[in-house]
Amino acid sequence: MRTRGITIGAVAGALILTSCSGSATEPTASPTHDPTASLTATEQFVAPALLTVDPSTVDGIDVEVDESLAKGHYTYVAIPLLPNGEDIAEIMRAHIEPRLQAFRDFEAIASDGVEPELTVSWDLVGASPDAVGVRLASAEVGGEVFDGSSTTVWIDVAAREERTVLDLFDPDTYQEVLDRIVAAGSSDPRIDTQMFNDQMDGEWEAFDSVAFTPEGELWVEFDRAQVATSTAPVGVEISAEGVLSEFGLVAQASALSPSDPLLEAVVAPQPSETGTSTGAPPLTQTTTGDTDCAVEKCIALTFDDGPVAGTNELLDILADRGAKATFFMVGKNATANPDVVARVAAEGHVIGTHTWDHPQLTRLGADEVRSEIEKASDAIEAASGVRPTLLRPPYGATNDTVAGVAAELGLAQILWDVDPEDWKDKDSAIVRDRVVSHAHRNAIILSHDIHPTTRGAYAEIIDALLADGYTLVTVPDLIDDLEPGRKYFNGS
Ligand code: ZN
């Protein structure tokens, strides 16, 4: 039942619409001015009780990432891509799309410099040849309202079909499961009894996010404002003893003893959209690393939001031409593609941090900003051996708090002065023309290596820049003596 997740999203959306429609009165269930409103998509649901699976368990796992920098509708959505799992990705997209659409249709306004923002983040909660579980958590900020929800998608790998929460349980035990949830919820001080009872009246409609604890017990999550008025979303632990169905048992095993799902291909692989230049071999540059940009005509290419497996296509294009670039990586994506992180560093490019899971940092307190940056730096350093000294704040959103933390952590803030809007126009020719026509000496160019259309544009872009006499350098080569905390838009 895909509609179950949609229903909960629609409830949350209704809360936002009510509280932002100009009325001074707020709905009683609206979690406005919540002290936990600064939590990120990942953090808001993470409880020690939830068991997550290390993505490196799955050979060849990748991430699909999309971002919109449109003012009023900042979005960042990431889902895991299992090898040969396009049909499984489609199931996840079907859960997310209504949520994204509702957000796009909703006209919120920026508040205190914070743009309305929707982030969808993922965790593997099970992986085996029998079952895959993916928990999709979304965090939404609109005006003063913060909303969050989670949905856990369970896939029967052999059938390649989604299983509902009900499918986890032996039908003879449905009432027993509900009784256990009621018992756990009734004794949880965070839970509002009236709201909880209202939810339980709908029985199973209330539950679309069930996974496991490290002990193999059940972890049942509620969305924000579903059963508690003003706290973060809550989950309750219940015993799994005697209530799991056959599929529930393999799901439990996929959480406790994860292994590679080894999916068989069911669709023909799509041809890569890597840009290929025909004719003569490309120009190459030979000077890197010790370039003097006071003498040379330098320019810095920067790529955000990866790494993804497709980043390799871009690395091939750069390597063929001897060009260097700077990659601002999302820490969570680095954990799914550590080999790409290592290759980027090994080939002489520079890696900066783009935070752990891409929140708008201007809505976070200093501790959360620090945690977002440090967690990402840890992942990047683990994969590459190098700790970043550059920060690109997601959406370019920064303030004094972010600057202060960046200074403390030794990170210069690197913005940009050329934006081809490759996130909006996913068309290689448009991206190429915009970059080439706006390129100028000492520019910092923003692009996103997550898009095949962007990767497909860069062979021709680099050829054009080299033909125009540019030397393509990393940001630290472009700008000497970068100062931690300071913002840079270009090298001039
Ligand atoms: Zn980004």
Tab-separated table of C-alpha atoms and ligand atoms in Angstrom:
chain	number	residue	atom	x	y	z
A	1	MET	CA	0.000	0.000	0.000
A	2	ARG	CA	1.922	2.992	-1.230
A	3	THR	CA	-0.908	5.260	-0.262
A	4	ARG	CA	-0.220	4.851	3.410
A	5	GLY	CA	2.916	6.993	3.239
A	6	ILE	CA	1.102	9.512	1.117
A	7	THR	CA	-1.692	9.787	3.644
A	8	ILE	CA	0.667	10.688	6.408
A	9	GLY	CA	2.471	13.175	4.193
A	10	ALA	CA	-0.860	14.768	3.354
A	11	VAL	CA	-1.715	15.133	7.029
A	12	ALA	CA	1.575	16.874	7.653
A	13	GLY	CA	1.072	19.075	4.611
A	14	ALA	CA	-2.313	20.150	5.912
A	15	LEU	CA	-0.746	21.297	9.147
A	16	ILE	CA	1.707	23.468	7.307
A	17	LEU	CA	-0.930	25.011	5.086
A	18	THR	CA	-3.075	25.855	8.078
A	19	SER	CA	-0.371	27.531	10.048
A	20	CYS	CA	1.027	29.550	7.181
A	21	SER	CA	-2.183	30.783	5.612
A	22	GLY	CA	-2.076	34.148	7.319
A	23	SER	CA	-4.154	33.283	10.339
A	24	ALA	CA	-2.662	34.273	13.655
A	25	THR	CA	-3.997	31.196	15.361
A	26	GLU	CA	-1.995	28.060	15.171
A	27	PRO	CA	-3.476	24.587	15.076
A	28	THR	CA	-3.016	22.832	18.362
A	29	ALA	CA	-1.110	19.985	16.807
A	30	SER	CA	1.268	22.194	14.861
A	31	PRO	CA	4.854	21.737	15.999
A	32	THR	CA	5.757	25.398	15.586
A	33	HIS	CA	8.577	26.964	17.561
A	34	ASP	CA	9.714	23.543	18.467
A	35	PRO	CA	13.109	23.465	20.176
A	36	THR	CA	14.018	20.403	18.131
A	37	ALA	CA	13.181	22.118	14.861
A	38	SER	CA	16.816	22.268	13.910
A	39	LEU	CA	17.176	18.529	13.598
A	40	THR	CA	18.193	17.224	10.208
A	41	ALA	CA	16.407	14.579	8.184
A	42	THR	CA	18.711	11.871	9.398
A	43	GLU	CA	18.900	12.932	13.007
A	44	GLN	CA	15.238	13.483	13.611
A	45	PHE	CA	14.436	9.818	13.581
A	46	VAL	CA	17.664	8.286	14.602
A	47	ALA	CA	17.204	6.550	17.872
A	48	PRO	CA	19.763	4.249	19.416
A	49	ALA	CA	17.082	1.601	19.138
A	50	LEU	CA	16.996	1.636	15.343
A	51	LEU	CA	19.326	-0.810	13.630
A	52	THR	CA	20.823	0.491	10.382
A	53	VAL	CA	22.905	-1.460	7.891
A	54	ASP	CA	26.293	-0.246	6.681
A	55	PRO	CA	25.802	0.563	2.961
A	56	SER	CA	29.154	-1.038	2.175
A	57	THR	CA	27.415	-4.374	2.838
A	58	VAL	CA	25.932	-3.979	-0.631
A	59	ASP	CA	28.462	-4.370	-3.408
A	60	GLY	CA	28.102	-1.651	-6.023
A	61	ILE	CA	25.517	0.396	-4.134
A	62	ASP	CA	25.087	3.916	-5.459
A	63	VAL	CA	22.979	6.915	-4.543
A	64	GLU	CA	20.558	8.914	-6.645
A	65	VAL	CA	20.602	12.556	-5.688
A	66	ASP	CA	18.612	15.544	-6.826
A	67	GLU	CA	18.719	19.096	-5.594
A	68	SER	CA	16.809	22.277	-6.343
A	69	LEU	CA	18.302	25.644	-5.453
A	70	ALA	CA	15.113	27.467	-6.433
A	71	LYS	CA	14.362	30.119	-3.813
A	72	GLY	CA	11.244	29.209	-1.880
A	73	HIS	CA	11.587	25.533	-2.695
A	74	TYR	CA	14.976	24.212	-1.717
A	75	THR	CA	14.934	20.432	-2.055
A	76	TYR	CA	17.516	17.716	-1.607
A	77	VAL	CA	16.452	14.121	-2.169
A	78	ALA	CA	18.733	11.100	-1.936
A	79	ILE	CA	17.800	7.443	-2.300
A	80	PRO	CA	19.993	4.351	-2.473
A	81	LEU	CA	20.410	2.621	-5.827
A	82	LEU	CA	20.972	-1.104	-5.559
A	83	PRO	CA	22.852	-2.798	-8.404
A	84	ASN	CA	20.241	-3.860	-11.009
A	85	GLY	CA	17.636	-2.304	-8.767
A	86	GLU	CA	16.007	0.291	-11.014
A	87	ASP	CA	12.561	-1.196	-10.328
A	88	ILE	CA	13.221	-0.986	-6.592
A	89	ALA	CA	14.320	2.641	-6.935
A	90	GLU	CA	11.033	3.285	-8.742
A	91	ILE	CA	9.139	2.031	-5.679
A	92	MET	CA	11.048	4.491	-3.494
A	93	ARG	CA	10.444	7.371	-5.921
A	94	ALA	CA	6.711	6.587	-5.843
A	95	HIS	CA	6.767	7.180	-2.094
A	96	ILE	CA	8.679	10.437	-2.379
A	97	GLU	CA	7.080	12.074	-5.412
A	98	PRO	CA	3.724	13.032	-3.784
A	99	ARG	CA	5.620	14.542	-0.899
A	100	LEU	CA	7.821	16.567	-3.269
A	101	GLN	CA	4.817	17.648	-5.294
A	102	ALA	CA	2.952	18.822	-2.198
A	103	PHE	CA	6.009	20.831	-1.184
A	104	ARG	CA	6.371	22.394	-4.633
A	105	ASP	CA	2.684	23.313	-4.670
A	106	PHE	CA	2.979	24.935	-1.278
A	107	GLU	CA	3.864	28.626	-1.269
A	108	ALA	CA	5.906	29.234	1.819
A	109	ILE	CA	8.073	32.258	2.396
A	110	ALA	CA	11.545	32.616	3.759
A	111	SER	CA	11.714	33.337	7.467
A	112	ASP	CA	14.780	34.853	9.145
A	113	GLY	CA	16.854	34.068	6.095
A	114	VAL	CA	15.771	30.439	6.047
A	115	GLU	CA	14.198	29.298	2.798
A	116	PRO	CA	11.454	26.654	2.751
A	117	GLU	CA	13.281	23.378	2.410
A	118	LEU	CA	12.508	19.685	1.973
A	119	THR	CA	15.193	17.084	2.584
A	120	VAL	CA	14.748	13.366	2.039
A	121	SER	CA	17.444	11.109	3.389
A	122	TRP	CA	17.789	7.350	3.531
A	123	ASP	CA	19.056	4.529	5.685
A	124	LEU	CA	19.323	0.874	4.862
A	125	VAL	CA	17.568	-1.066	7.621
A	126	GLY	CA	17.877	-4.475	6.018
A	127	ALA	CA	19.807	-6.087	3.163
A	128	SER	CA	19.958	-9.721	2.080
A	129	PRO	CA	19.103	-11.889	-0.956
A	130	ASP	CA	15.620	-12.205	0.559
A	131	ALA	CA	14.732	-8.750	1.789
A	132	VAL	CA	15.811	-5.135	1.527
A	133	GLY	CA	14.576	-2.426	3.864
A	134	VAL	CA	15.038	1.287	3.189
A	135	ARG	CA	13.907	3.936	5.605
A	136	LEU	CA	13.162	7.261	3.932
A	137	ALA	CA	13.076	10.186	6.338
A	138	SER	CA	11.962	13.626	5.299
A	139	ALA	CA	12.395	16.936	7.039
A	140	GLU	CA	10.449	19.960	5.882
A	141	VAL	CA	10.821	23.573	6.881
A	142	GLY	CA	8.314	26.130	5.696
A	143	GLY	CA	8.125	29.515	7.349
A	144	GLU	CA	8.109	28.711	11.035
A	145	VAL	CA	6.882	25.161	10.681
A	146	PHE	CA	9.069	22.136	10.866
A	147	ASP	CA	7.683	18.799	9.871
A	148	GLY	CA	9.153	15.372	9.594
A	149	SER	CA	8.067	11.899	8.674
A	150	SER	CA	9.526	8.519	7.930
A	151	THR	CA	8.455	5.632	5.760
A	152	THR	CA	10.189	2.292	5.710
A	153	VAL	CA	9.981	0.465	2.405
A	154	TRP	CA	10.434	-3.312	2.613
A	155	ILE	CA	11.161	-5.182	-0.592
A	156	ASP	CA	10.760	-8.911	-1.188
A	157	VAL	CA	13.885	-9.385	-3.289
A	158	ALA	CA	12.821	-12.637	-4.999
A	159	ALA	CA	9.450	-11.213	-6.033
A	160	ARG	CA	10.926	-7.724	-6.493
A	161	GLU	CA	7.816	-6.274	-4.940
A	162	GLU	CA	7.100	-4.003	-2.053
A	163	ARG	CA	5.733	-5.552	1.120
A	164	THR	CA	3.531	-3.563	3.449
A	165	VAL	CA	3.957	-3.242	7.181
A	166	LEU	CA	1.134	-5.766	7.571
A	167	ASP	CA	3.144	-8.263	5.521
A	168	LEU	CA	5.759	-8.294	8.278
A	169	PHE	CA	3.276	-9.970	10.629
A	170	ASP	CA	1.431	-13.245	10.904
A	171	PRO	CA	-2.223	-12.282	10.265
A	172	ASP	CA	-3.292	-14.248	13.325
A	173	THR	CA	-1.250	-11.885	15.491
A	174	TYR	CA	-2.387	-8.488	14.132
A	175	GLN	CA	-4.373	-7.693	17.271
A	176	GLU	CA	-1.487	-8.818	19.461
A	177	VAL	CA	0.868	-6.445	17.607
A	178	LEU	CA	-1.529	-3.521	18.071
A	179	ASP	CA	-1.871	-4.404	21.748
A	180	ARG	CA	1.909	-4.364	22.124
A	181	ILE	CA	2.123	-0.962	20.416
A	182	VAL	CA	-0.584	0.430	22.691
A	183	ALA	CA	1.173	-0.930	25.750
A	184	ALA	CA	4.498	0.582	24.676
A	185	GLY	CA	2.937	3.900	23.662
A	186	SER	CA	0.893	4.256	26.836
A	187	SER	CA	3.974	4.125	29.000
A	188	ASP	CA	5.997	6.579	26.879
A	189	PRO	CA	5.975	10.053	28.488
A	190	ARG	CA	6.613	11.783	25.154
A	191	ILE	CA	3.369	10.494	23.712
A	192	ASP	CA	0.087	12.403	23.997
A	193	THR	CA	-2.507	9.863	25.054
A	194	GLN	CA	-5.415	11.435	23.179
A	195	MET	CA	-3.452	11.770	19.938
A	196	PHE	CA	-2.133	8.273	20.337
A	197	ASN	CA	-5.583	6.813	20.891
A	198	ASP	CA	-6.903	8.666	17.844
A	199	GLN	CA	-4.141	7.131	15.768
A	200	MET	CA	-4.803	3.688	17.149
A	201	ASP	CA	-8.469	4.031	16.130
A	202	GLY	CA	-7.241	3.905	12.559
A	203	GLU	CA	-5.342	0.748	13.436
A	204	TRP	CA	-2.756	-0.034	10.770
A	205	GLU	CA	-3.210	3.209	8.858
A	206	ALA	CA	-0.984	4.849	11.457
A	207	PHE	CA	2.072	2.733	10.721
A	208	ASP	CA	4.260	2.921	7.696
A	209	SER	CA	7.677	2.800	9.287
A	210	VAL	CA	8.601	-0.422	11.054
A	211	ALA	CA	12.124	-1.777	11.321
A	212	PHE	CA	14.274	-3.601	13.859
A	213	THR	CA	16.435	-2.943	16.892
A	214	PRO	CA	19.937	-4.396	17.331
A	215	GLU	CA	18.318	-7.154	19.405
A	216	GLY	CA	15.888	-8.017	16.596
A	217	GLU	CA	12.871	-6.482	18.292
A	218	LEU	CA	10.473	-4.251	16.376
A	219	TRP	CA	10.927	-0.503	16.124
A	220	VAL	CA	7.713	1.340	15.225
A	221	GLU	CA	8.070	5.009	14.248
A	222	PHE	CA	5.491	7.768	14.290
A	223	ASP	CA	5.698	10.934	12.251
A	224	ARG	CA	6.098	14.312	13.788
A	225	ALA	CA	2.817	15.579	15.233
A	226	GLN	CA	1.281	12.143	14.807
A	227	VAL	CA	1.256	11.128	18.468
A	228	ALA	CA	3.098	13.929	20.256
A	229	THR	CA	2.475	17.668	20.129
A	230	SER	CA	5.846	19.259	20.353
A	231	THR	CA	8.655	16.776	20.392
A	232	ALA	CA	10.609	15.132	17.650
A	233	PRO	CA	8.982	12.137	16.008
A	234	VAL	CA	8.935	9.197	18.341
A	235	GLY	CA	9.311	5.496	18.035
A	236	VAL	CA	8.442	2.647	20.342
A	237	GLU	CA	10.076	-0.712	20.741
A	238	ILE	CA	7.893	-3.808	20.911
A	239	SER	CA	8.741	-7.478	21.156
A	240	ALA	CA	8.970	-9.386	17.874
A	241	GLU	CA	8.390	-12.651	19.669
A	242	GLY	CA	5.852	-14.868	17.919
A	243	VAL	CA	4.303	-12.221	15.656
A	244	LEU	CA	6.460	-12.159	12.538
A	245	SER	CA	5.278	-13.632	9.243
A	246	GLU	CA	7.587	-15.636	7.009
A	247	PHE	CA	8.559	-12.400	5.275
A	248	GLY	CA	8.882	-10.674	8.647
A	249	LEU	CA	11.432	-13.282	9.679
A	250	VAL	CA	13.573	-12.784	6.565
A	251	ALA	CA	13.322	-9.018	7.022
A	252	GLN	CA	14.513	-9.432	10.605
A	253	ALA	CA	17.403	-11.624	9.418
A	254	SER	CA	18.308	-9.020	6.756
A	255	ALA	CA	18.679	-6.464	9.538
A	256	LEU	CA	20.546	-8.609	12.043
A	257	SER	CA	22.839	-10.403	9.569
A	258	PRO	CA	22.994	-8.181	6.514
A	259	SER	CA	24.472	-9.504	3.290
A	260	ASP	CA	24.622	-8.496	-0.347
A	261	PRO	CA	21.170	-8.745	-2.011
A	262	LEU	CA	22.838	-9.818	-5.306
A	263	LEU	CA	19.986	-8.596	-7.460
A	264	GLU	CA	19.705	-10.020	-10.950
A	265	ALA	CA	19.287	-7.549	-13.771
A	266	VAL	CA	15.694	-7.326	-14.922
A	267	VAL	CA	16.054	-4.411	-17.274
A	268	ALA	CA	18.628	-3.794	-19.953
A	269	PRO	CA	21.278	-1.379	-18.718
A	270	GLN	CA	20.815	2.100	-20.090
A	271	PRO	CA	23.583	3.451	-22.276
A	272	SER	CA	25.746	5.929	-20.451
A	273	GLU	CA	25.227	9.581	-21.326
A	274	THR	CA	28.869	10.375	-20.978
A	275	GLY	CA	29.839	13.199	-23.233
A	276	THR	CA	32.116	12.142	-26.028
A	277	SER	CA	33.957	14.516	-28.211
A	278	THR	CA	34.624	13.303	-31.685
A	279	GLY	CA	37.582	13.954	-33.887
A	280	ALA	CA	40.953	15.095	-32.631
A	281	PRO	CA	42.180	14.086	-29.170
A	282	PRO	CA	41.420	16.752	-26.562
A	283	LEU	CA	43.801	19.472	-25.565
A	284	THR	CA	45.516	18.736	-22.306
A	285	GLN	CA	47.044	20.951	-19.708
A	286	THR	CA	50.249	19.983	-18.015
A	287	THR	CA	50.584	22.555	-15.255
A	288	THR	CA	48.894	21.677	-11.995
A	289	GLY	CA	49.630	22.012	-8.340
A	290	ASP	CA	52.149	24.829	-8.594
A	291	THR	CA	50.199	27.100	-10.899
A	292	ASP	CA	50.690	30.805	-10.331
A	293	CYS	CA	47.263	32.288	-10.993
A	294	ALA	CA	48.763	35.786	-10.886
A	295	VAL	CA	50.413	34.825	-14.153
A	296	GLU	CA	48.162	32.150	-15.616
A	297	LYS	CA	44.540	32.582	-16.620
A	298	CYS	CA	43.022	30.319	-13.975
A	299	ILE	CA	39.509	29.039	-13.423
A	300	ALA	CA	38.128	26.592	-10.848
A	301	LEU	CA	35.501	23.965	-11.642
A	302	THR	CA	33.552	22.779	-8.603
A	303	PHE	CA	31.118	19.877	-8.363
A	304	ASP	CA	28.572	19.440	-5.568
A	305	ASP	CA	26.373	16.726	-4.058
A	306	GLY	CA	28.281	13.580	-5.021
A	307	PRO	CA	30.003	11.303	-5.041
A	308	VAL	CA	27.906	8.989	-7.177
A	309	ALA	CA	29.158	6.152	-9.371
A	310	GLY	CA	28.732	8.444	-12.382
A	311	THR	CA	31.355	10.782	-10.914
A	312	ASN	CA	33.818	8.361	-12.491
A	313	GLU	CA	32.720	9.568	-15.944
A	314	LEU	CA	33.687	13.092	-14.985
A	315	LEU	CA	36.983	11.913	-13.536
A	316	ASP	CA	37.764	10.226	-16.868
A	317	ILE	CA	37.029	13.467	-18.731
A	318	LEU	CA	39.234	15.482	-16.343
A	319	ALA	CA	42.046	12.903	-16.467
A	320	ASP	CA	42.058	12.806	-20.277
A	321	ARG	CA	42.675	16.544	-20.261
A	322	GLY	CA	44.966	16.862	-17.267
A	323	ALA	CA	42.455	19.195	-15.624
A	324	LYS	CA	41.945	19.524	-11.870
A	325	ALA	CA	38.721	20.314	-10.037
A	326	THR	CA	37.202	20.579	-6.564
A	327	PHE	CA	34.457	18.228	-5.356
A	328	PHE	CA	32.160	19.230	-2.506
A	329	MET	CA	30.872	15.930	-1.225
A	330	VAL	CA	27.882	14.997	0.901
A	331	GLY	CA	29.237	12.806	3.689
A	332	LYS	CA	26.404	10.334	3.507
A	333	ASN	CA	27.009	9.828	-0.209
A	334	ALA	CA	30.718	9.357	0.462
A	335	THR	CA	29.886	6.365	2.681
A	336	ALA	CA	28.052	4.726	-0.237
A	337	ASN	CA	30.853	5.417	-2.734
A	338	PRO	CA	34.141	5.389	-0.802
A	339	ASP	CA	36.041	4.106	-3.845
A	340	VAL	CA	35.028	7.207	-5.804
A	341	VAL	CA	36.155	9.427	-2.924
A	342	ALA	CA	39.519	7.691	-2.936
A	343	ARG	CA	39.886	8.056	-6.694
A	344	VAL	CA	39.081	11.789	-6.611
A	345	ALA	CA	41.848	12.355	-4.073
A	346	ALA	CA	44.322	10.016	-5.779
A	347	GLU	CA	43.952	11.869	-9.089
A	348	GLY	CA	44.938	15.203	-7.583
A	349	HIS	CA	41.567	16.838	-7.165
A	350	VAL	CA	40.538	18.540	-3.939
A	351	ILE	CA	37.641	17.392	-1.790
A	352	GLY	CA	35.635	19.828	0.300
A	353	THR	CA	32.701	19.107	2.570
A	354	HIS	CA	29.096	19.765	1.594
A	355	THR	CA	27.867	18.512	5.019
A	356	TRP	CA	26.601	15.113	6.110
A	357	ASP	CA	23.064	15.179	4.664
A	358	HIS	CA	22.676	18.598	3.076
A	359	PRO	CA	20.554	20.711	5.450
A	360	GLN	CA	20.266	24.467	5.100
A	361	LEU	CA	22.811	25.344	7.771
A	362	THR	CA	21.289	28.757	8.490
A	363	ARG	CA	18.444	27.095	10.405
A	364	LEU	CA	20.769	25.101	12.656
A	365	GLY	CA	22.506	26.002	15.881
A	366	ALA	CA	26.283	25.946	16.176
A	367	ASP	CA	26.369	22.429	17.627
A	368	GLU	CA	24.294	20.997	14.807
A	369	VAL	CA	26.365	22.837	12.197
A	370	ARG	CA	29.519	21.428	13.767
A	371	SER	CA	28.084	17.927	13.827
A	372	GLU	CA	26.956	18.132	10.169
A	373	ILE	CA	30.435	19.213	9.099
A	374	GLU	CA	32.462	16.915	11.315
A	375	LYS	CA	30.474	13.811	10.460
A	376	ALA	CA	31.001	14.470	6.750
A	377	SER	CA	34.689	15.229	7.225
A	378	ASP	CA	35.078	11.950	9.106
A	379	ALA	CA	33.539	10.001	6.220
A	380	ILE	CA	35.623	11.819	3.591
A	381	GLU	CA	38.823	11.379	5.568
A	382	ALA	CA	38.097	7.682	6.156
A	383	ALA	CA	37.743	7.115	2.402
A	384	SER	CA	40.464	9.435	1.088
A	385	GLY	CA	42.935	9.900	3.922
A	386	VAL	CA	42.544	13.667	3.628
A	387	ARG	CA	40.456	15.885	5.899
A	388	PRO	CA	38.688	18.703	4.051
A	389	THR	CA	39.693	22.313	4.600
A	390	LEU	CA	36.931	23.735	2.390
A	391	LEU	CA	33.219	24.028	3.132
A	392	ARG	CA	30.468	24.647	0.654
A	393	PRO	CA	27.285	25.317	2.648
A	394	PRO	CA	24.273	23.630	1.006
A	395	TYR	CA	22.307	26.082	-1.183
A	396	GLY	CA	25.103	28.577	-0.492
A	397	ALA	CA	23.229	29.454	2.696
A	398	THR	CA	25.507	30.807	5.389
A	399	ASN	CA	25.453	33.215	8.316
A	400	ASP	CA	27.629	34.249	11.253
A	401	THR	CA	27.014	30.973	13.089
A	402	VAL	CA	28.138	28.924	10.096
A	403	ALA	CA	31.126	31.203	9.565
A	404	GLY	CA	32.087	30.857	13.216
A	405	VAL	CA	31.994	27.083	13.160
A	406	ALA	CA	33.864	27.008	9.848
A	407	ALA	CA	36.568	29.224	11.332
A	408	GLU	CA	36.813	27.024	14.399
A	409	LEU	CA	37.146	23.881	12.258
A	410	GLY	CA	39.678	25.423	9.877
A	411	LEU	CA	37.373	25.538	6.842
A	412	ALA	CA	37.178	28.329	4.284
A	413	GLN	CA	33.670	28.870	2.881
A	414	ILE	CA	33.711	28.462	-0.870
A	415	LEU	CA	30.762	29.913	-2.758
A	416	TRP	CA	30.734	30.574	-6.539
A	417	ASP	CA	30.238	33.313	-9.085
A	418	VAL	CA	29.147	31.270	-12.116
A	419	ASP	CA	26.014	29.108	-11.808
A	420	PRO	CA	24.841	27.392	-14.999
A	421	GLU	CA	21.733	26.184	-13.103
A	422	ASP	CA	22.412	22.628	-14.171
A	423	TRP	CA	20.018	21.527	-11.408
A	424	LYS	CA	17.177	23.285	-13.237
A	425	ASP	CA	17.973	22.687	-16.891
A	426	LYS	CA	19.107	19.113	-17.261
A	427	ASP	CA	20.377	19.618	-20.785
A	428	SER	CA	24.046	19.222	-21.681
A	429	ALA	CA	24.032	21.849	-24.429
A	430	ILE	CA	22.437	24.478	-22.184
A	431	VAL	CA	24.874	23.751	-19.359
A	432	ARG	CA	27.821	23.902	-21.751
A	433	ASP	CA	26.745	27.197	-23.302
A	434	ARG	CA	26.126	28.848	-19.940
A	435	VAL	CA	29.450	27.801	-18.452
A	436	VAL	CA	31.457	28.738	-21.524
A	437	SER	CA	29.712	32.081	-22.025
A	438	HIS	CA	30.003	33.126	-18.364
A	439	ALA	CA	33.516	31.830	-17.751
A	440	HIS	CA	36.000	34.473	-16.720
A	441	ARG	CA	39.435	34.603	-15.222
A	442	ASN	CA	39.514	33.481	-11.538
A	443	ALA	CA	35.876	32.344	-11.639
A	444	ILE	CA	34.524	29.601	-9.414
A	445	ILE	CA	31.994	27.579	-11.393
A	446	LEU	CA	29.223	25.651	-9.653
A	447	SER	CA	27.997	22.372	-11.123
A	448	HIS	CA	26.628	19.062	-9.841
A	449	ASP	CA	28.301	15.772	-10.728
A	450	ILE	CA	25.106	13.913	-9.763
A	451	HIS	CA	23.489	14.777	-13.122
A	452	PRO	CA	24.304	12.745	-16.246
A	453	THR	CA	23.504	15.855	-18.296
A	454	THR	CA	26.135	17.855	-16.427
A	455	ARG	CA	28.767	15.136	-16.747
A	456	GLY	CA	27.853	14.935	-20.423
A	457	ALA	CA	28.551	18.647	-20.881
A	458	TYR	CA	32.021	18.760	-19.391
A	459	ALA	CA	34.134	17.250	-22.160
A	460	GLU	CA	33.138	20.102	-24.435
A	461	ILE	CA	33.291	22.686	-21.640
A	462	ILE	CA	36.842	21.783	-20.722
A	463	ASP	CA	37.930	21.638	-24.350
A	464	ALA	CA	36.487	25.113	-24.886
A	465	LEU	CA	38.132	26.528	-21.754
A	466	LEU	CA	41.515	25.049	-22.618
A	467	ALA	CA	41.227	26.373	-26.160
A	468	ASP	CA	40.530	29.776	-24.639
A	469	GLY	CA	43.771	29.627	-22.683
A	470	TYR	CA	42.455	28.767	-19.235
A	471	THR	CA	44.291	26.646	-16.707
A	472	LEU	CA	41.831	24.538	-14.711
A	473	VAL	CA	42.851	24.493	-11.077
A	474	THR	CA	41.561	23.447	-7.688
A	475	VAL	CA	40.219	26.105	-5.335
A	476	PRO	CA	43.333	26.099	-3.091
A	477	ASP	CA	45.431	26.602	-6.237
A	478	LEU	CA	43.176	29.430	-7.346
A	479	ILE	CA	43.268	31.237	-4.002
A	480	ASP	CA	46.429	31.426	-1.925
A	481	ASP	CA	46.230	31.512	1.854
A	482	LEU	CA	42.560	30.663	2.243
A	483	GLU	CA	41.320	31.956	5.592
A	484	PRO	CA	39.104	29.663	7.677
A	485	GLY	CA	35.589	31.029	8.090
A	486	ARG	CA	35.911	33.582	5.302
A	487	LYS	CA	33.599	33.459	2.269
A	488	TYR	CA	35.044	33.320	-1.236
A	489	PHE	CA	33.052	33.749	-4.437
A	490	ASN	CA	36.002	33.727	-6.824
A	491	GLY	CA	39.765	34.138	-6.929
A	492	SER	CA	39.845	37.835	-7.752
B	1	ZN	ZN	24.164	20.831	-2.823
